[in-house]
Amino acid sequence: VQLQASGGGLVQAGGSLRLSCAPSRRMSKIHIMGWHRQAPGKQRELVAVLTNTGDLNYGDPVKGRFTISTDNVKNTLYLEMNSLKPEDTAVYYCHVYGQLTEATPLTNYWGQGTLVTVSS
């Protein structure tokens, strides 16, 4: 399965963006969906994660500004980003941990990344 991430771009500080991520096919079971990011010269870090039990977790730098959500009808994961700061500039990757079918193992899937640039 491929994860198609979109919605990145250039925005001024204080602005907003919404990222979307959709698997190329429906999966039998998803345990975790989330977003990570990697800024130039830095390690990849957690942005937000949502489990199939409804647990939410946000990275400290984005708490109160970013919101993760899903649309099960559209089979899409979203990341609403508000009050963006220059330090939010990074490539954002969507992530799914799940099974394609009941016969396949649990696997981590990563999107290709979408670039978010926040200007000061």
mmCIF file of C-alpha atoms in Angstrom, residues 6 17-22 33-35 48 50 58 66-81 94:
data_model
loop_
_atom_site.group_PDB
_atom_site.id
_atom_site.type_symbol
_atom_site.label_atom_id
_atom_site.label_comp_id
_atom_site.label_asym_id
_atom_site.label_seq_id
_atom_site.Cartn_x
_atom_site.Cartn_y
_atom_site.Cartn_z
ATOM 1 C CA SER A 6 -0.511 16.294 0.198
ATOM 2 C CA LEU A 17 -2.222 24.513 6.533
ATOM 3 C CA ARG A 18 -4.038 21.208 6.376
ATOM 4 C CA LEU A 19 -2.185 18.074 5.362
ATOM 5 C CA SER A 20 -3.956 15.013 4.006
ATOM 6 C CA CYS A 21 -2.845 11.422 3.679
ATOM 7 C CA ALA A 22 -4.733 8.576 2.057
ATOM 8 C CA MET A 33 -2.028 6.519 12.172
ATOM 9 C CA GLY A 34 0.144 9.523 12.582
ATOM 10 C CA TRP A 35 2.381 12.270 11.347
ATOM 11 C CA ALA A 48 0.829 13.540 16.257
ATOM 12 C CA LEU A 50 -3.929 8.463 16.764
ATOM 13 C CA TYR A 58 1.078 15.142 20.239
ATOM 14 C CA PHE A 66 -1.998 21.058 15.562
ATOM 15 C CA THR A 67 -4.921 18.650 15.371
ATOM 16 C CA ILE A 68 -4.910 15.130 13.954
ATOM 17 C CA SER A 69 -8.129 13.600 12.660
ATOM 18 C CA THR A 70 -9.479 10.966 10.297
ATOM 19 C CA ASP A 71 -12.343 10.679 7.866
ATOM 20 C CA ASN A 72 -13.229 6.997 7.759
ATOM 21 C CA VAL A 73 -15.599 7.461 4.821
ATOM 22 C CA LYS A 74 -12.867 9.047 2.720
ATOM 23 C CA ASN A 75 -10.231 6.779 4.263
ATOM 24 C CA THR A 76 -8.075 9.851 4.878
ATOM 25 C CA LEU A 77 -5.847 11.124 7.663
ATOM 26 C CA TYR A 78 -5.555 14.874 8.283
ATOM 27 C CA LEU A 79 -3.265 17.209 10.152
ATOM 28 C CA GLU A 80 -4.657 20.675 10.779
ATOM 29 C CA MET A 81 -1.795 23.048 11.547
ATOM 30 C CA CYS A 94 2.288 10.268 7.319
#
